[in-house]
Short mmCIF file of C-alpha atoms in Angstrom, two decimals:
data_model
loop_
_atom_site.label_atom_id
_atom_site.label_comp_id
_atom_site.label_asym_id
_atom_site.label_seq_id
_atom_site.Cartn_x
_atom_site.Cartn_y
_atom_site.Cartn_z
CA UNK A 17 0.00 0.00 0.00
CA UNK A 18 1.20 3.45 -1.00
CA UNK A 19 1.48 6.24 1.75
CA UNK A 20 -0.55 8.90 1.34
CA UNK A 21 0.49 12.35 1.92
CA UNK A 22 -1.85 14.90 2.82
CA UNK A 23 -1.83 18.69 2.61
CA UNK A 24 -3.73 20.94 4.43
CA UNK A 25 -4.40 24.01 3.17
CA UNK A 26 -5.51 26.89 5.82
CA UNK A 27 -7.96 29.07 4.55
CA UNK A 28 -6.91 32.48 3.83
CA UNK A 29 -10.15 34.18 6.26
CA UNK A 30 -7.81 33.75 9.99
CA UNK A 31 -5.54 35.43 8.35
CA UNK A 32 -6.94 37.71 6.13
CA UNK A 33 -7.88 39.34 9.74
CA UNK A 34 -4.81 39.61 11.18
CA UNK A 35 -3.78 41.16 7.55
CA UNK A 36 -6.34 44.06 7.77
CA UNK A 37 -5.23 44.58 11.75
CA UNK A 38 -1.64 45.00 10.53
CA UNK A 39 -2.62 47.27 7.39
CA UNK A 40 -4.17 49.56 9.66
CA UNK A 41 -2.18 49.64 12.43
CA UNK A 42 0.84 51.06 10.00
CA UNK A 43 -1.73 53.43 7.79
CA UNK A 44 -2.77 54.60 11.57
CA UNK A 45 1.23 54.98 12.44
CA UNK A 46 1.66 56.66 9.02
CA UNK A 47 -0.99 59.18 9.62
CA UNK A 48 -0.59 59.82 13.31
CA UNK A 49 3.43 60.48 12.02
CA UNK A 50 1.74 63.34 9.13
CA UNK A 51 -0.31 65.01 11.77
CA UNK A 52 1.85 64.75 14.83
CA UNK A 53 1.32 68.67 15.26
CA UNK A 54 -1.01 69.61 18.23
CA UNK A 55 -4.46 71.27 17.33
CA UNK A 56 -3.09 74.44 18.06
CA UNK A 57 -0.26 74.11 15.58
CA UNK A 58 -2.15 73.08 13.02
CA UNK A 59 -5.04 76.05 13.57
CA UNK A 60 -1.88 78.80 13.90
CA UNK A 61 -0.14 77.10 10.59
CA UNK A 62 -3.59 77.50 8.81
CA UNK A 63 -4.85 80.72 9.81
CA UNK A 64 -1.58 82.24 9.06
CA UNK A 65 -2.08 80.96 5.47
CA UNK A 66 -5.48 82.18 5.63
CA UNK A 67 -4.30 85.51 6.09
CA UNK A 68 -1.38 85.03 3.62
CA UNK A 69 -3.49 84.90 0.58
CA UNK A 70 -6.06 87.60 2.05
CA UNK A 71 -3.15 89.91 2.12
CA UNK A 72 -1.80 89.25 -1.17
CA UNK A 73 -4.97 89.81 -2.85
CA UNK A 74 -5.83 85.91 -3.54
CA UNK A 75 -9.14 85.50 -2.29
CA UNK A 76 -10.18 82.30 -4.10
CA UNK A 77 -7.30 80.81 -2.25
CA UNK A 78 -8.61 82.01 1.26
CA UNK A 79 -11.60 81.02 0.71
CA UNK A 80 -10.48 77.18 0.48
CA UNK A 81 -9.98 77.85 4.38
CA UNK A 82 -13.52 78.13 5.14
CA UNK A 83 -16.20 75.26 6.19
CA UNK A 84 -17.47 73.63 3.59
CA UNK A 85 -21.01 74.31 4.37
CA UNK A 86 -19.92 77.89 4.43
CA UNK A 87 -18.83 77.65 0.68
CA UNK A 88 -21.71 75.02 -0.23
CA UNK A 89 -23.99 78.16 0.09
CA UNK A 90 -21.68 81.12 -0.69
CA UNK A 91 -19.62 81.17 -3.66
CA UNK A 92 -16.17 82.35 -4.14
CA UNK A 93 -17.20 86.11 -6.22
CA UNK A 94 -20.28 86.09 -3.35
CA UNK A 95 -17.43 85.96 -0.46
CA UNK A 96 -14.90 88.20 -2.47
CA UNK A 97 -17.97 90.99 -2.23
CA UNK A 98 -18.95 90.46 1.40
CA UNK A 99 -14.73 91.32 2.14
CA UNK A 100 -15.45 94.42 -0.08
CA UNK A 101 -13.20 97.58 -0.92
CA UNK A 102 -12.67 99.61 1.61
CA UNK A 103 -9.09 98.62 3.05
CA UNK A 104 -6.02 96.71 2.09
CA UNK A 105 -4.37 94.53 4.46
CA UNK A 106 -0.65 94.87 5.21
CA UNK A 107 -0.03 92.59 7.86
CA UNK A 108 -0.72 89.88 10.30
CA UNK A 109 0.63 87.84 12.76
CA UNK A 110 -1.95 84.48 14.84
CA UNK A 111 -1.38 85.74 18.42
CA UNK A 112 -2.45 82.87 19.95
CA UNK A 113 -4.47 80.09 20.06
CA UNK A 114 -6.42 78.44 21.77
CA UNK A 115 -8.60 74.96 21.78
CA UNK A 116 -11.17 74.85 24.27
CA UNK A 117 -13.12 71.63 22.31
CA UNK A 118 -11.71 68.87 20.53
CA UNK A 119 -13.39 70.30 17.41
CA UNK A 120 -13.24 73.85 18.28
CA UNK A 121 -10.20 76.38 18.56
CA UNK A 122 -10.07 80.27 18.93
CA UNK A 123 -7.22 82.15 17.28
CA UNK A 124 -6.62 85.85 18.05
CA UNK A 125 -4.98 87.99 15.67
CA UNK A 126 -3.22 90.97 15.11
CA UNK A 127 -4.04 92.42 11.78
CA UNK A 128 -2.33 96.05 10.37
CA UNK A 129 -4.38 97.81 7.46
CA UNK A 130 -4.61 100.60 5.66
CA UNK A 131 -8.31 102.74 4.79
CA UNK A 132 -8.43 103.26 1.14
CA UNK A 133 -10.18 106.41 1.07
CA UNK A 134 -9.75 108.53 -1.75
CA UNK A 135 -6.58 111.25 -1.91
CA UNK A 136 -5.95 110.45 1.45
CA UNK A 137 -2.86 108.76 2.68
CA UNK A 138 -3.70 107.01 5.84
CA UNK A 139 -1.58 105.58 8.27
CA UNK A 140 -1.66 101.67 9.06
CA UNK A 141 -4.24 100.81 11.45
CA UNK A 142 -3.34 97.48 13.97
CA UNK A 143 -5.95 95.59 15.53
CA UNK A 144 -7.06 92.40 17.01
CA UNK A 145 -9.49 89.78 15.99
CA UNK A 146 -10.69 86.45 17.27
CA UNK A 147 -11.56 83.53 14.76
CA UNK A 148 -13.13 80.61 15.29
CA UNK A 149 -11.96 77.46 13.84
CA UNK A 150 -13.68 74.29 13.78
CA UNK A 151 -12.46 70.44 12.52
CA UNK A 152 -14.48 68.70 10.27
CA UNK A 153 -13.62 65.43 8.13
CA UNK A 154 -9.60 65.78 9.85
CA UNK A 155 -9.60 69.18 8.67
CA UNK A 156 -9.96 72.51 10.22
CA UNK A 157 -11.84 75.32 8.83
CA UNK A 158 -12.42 78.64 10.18
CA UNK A 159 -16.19 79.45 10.70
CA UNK A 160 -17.45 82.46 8.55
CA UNK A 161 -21.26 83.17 10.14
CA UNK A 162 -23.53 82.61 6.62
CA UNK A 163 -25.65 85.96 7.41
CA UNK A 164 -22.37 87.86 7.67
CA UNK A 165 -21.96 89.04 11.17
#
């Protein structure tokens, strides 16, 4: 009589769990390693961008920065008039910030501008504003109120 030999094959399924464990565990590692700035960080690094663009004229680019049910409703020319005409931004520097919420920061500001008013050369003007930024989707947004106030 012959011997026979026998394989057994282990289906794929235990494993295939301890696979998908694994593969997340290092996509979790790679993303915690991408975002291993603190809330605060990340609000400062964004409204400073924010207020980048809105200096240099590029509006379409600050408005990226808002919520996206913000810009669902309003679109880019619509926020572009609500900023209007009536100064030019020459500086600004994120004061500090501050994260009361998970989902929730506060950054204060200190903004210099000029008034654009016509043959007049005005002097800068400082002052101080408080924004409120909010995270959505692993992304935060700074909250513009839809009615405009």
């Amino acid at each position: 009589m012959r011997n026979k030999t026998s394989i057994t094959i282990l289906p794929l399924r235990p494993w295939s769990g301890w696979l998908a464990l694994l593969a997340s565990l290092a996509l979790s590692a790679c993303a915690s390693v991408g975002s291993s700035k603190s809330p605060e960080e990340q609000v400062r690094q964004r409204a400073a961008e924010r207020w980048q663009a809105l200096i240099a004229g590029e509006f379409s680019r600050a408005y990226t920065y808002i919520t996206p049910g913000f810009r669902a409703i309003i679109s880019p020319d619509g926020y572009r008039n609500r900023i209007g005409n009536a100064l030019t931004w020459v500086g600004s520097e994120v004061v500090s910030v501050n994260c009361p919420e998970a989902s929730k920061c506060l950054a204060r500001l200190r903004l210099d501008y000029k008034l654009l008013l016509p043959g007049k050369n005005m002097d800068k003007i400082t002052a101080h504003v408080d924004e409120t930024w909010l995270l959505e989707d692993g992304q935060w947004w700074i909250f513009q109120d839809i009615q405009g106030r």
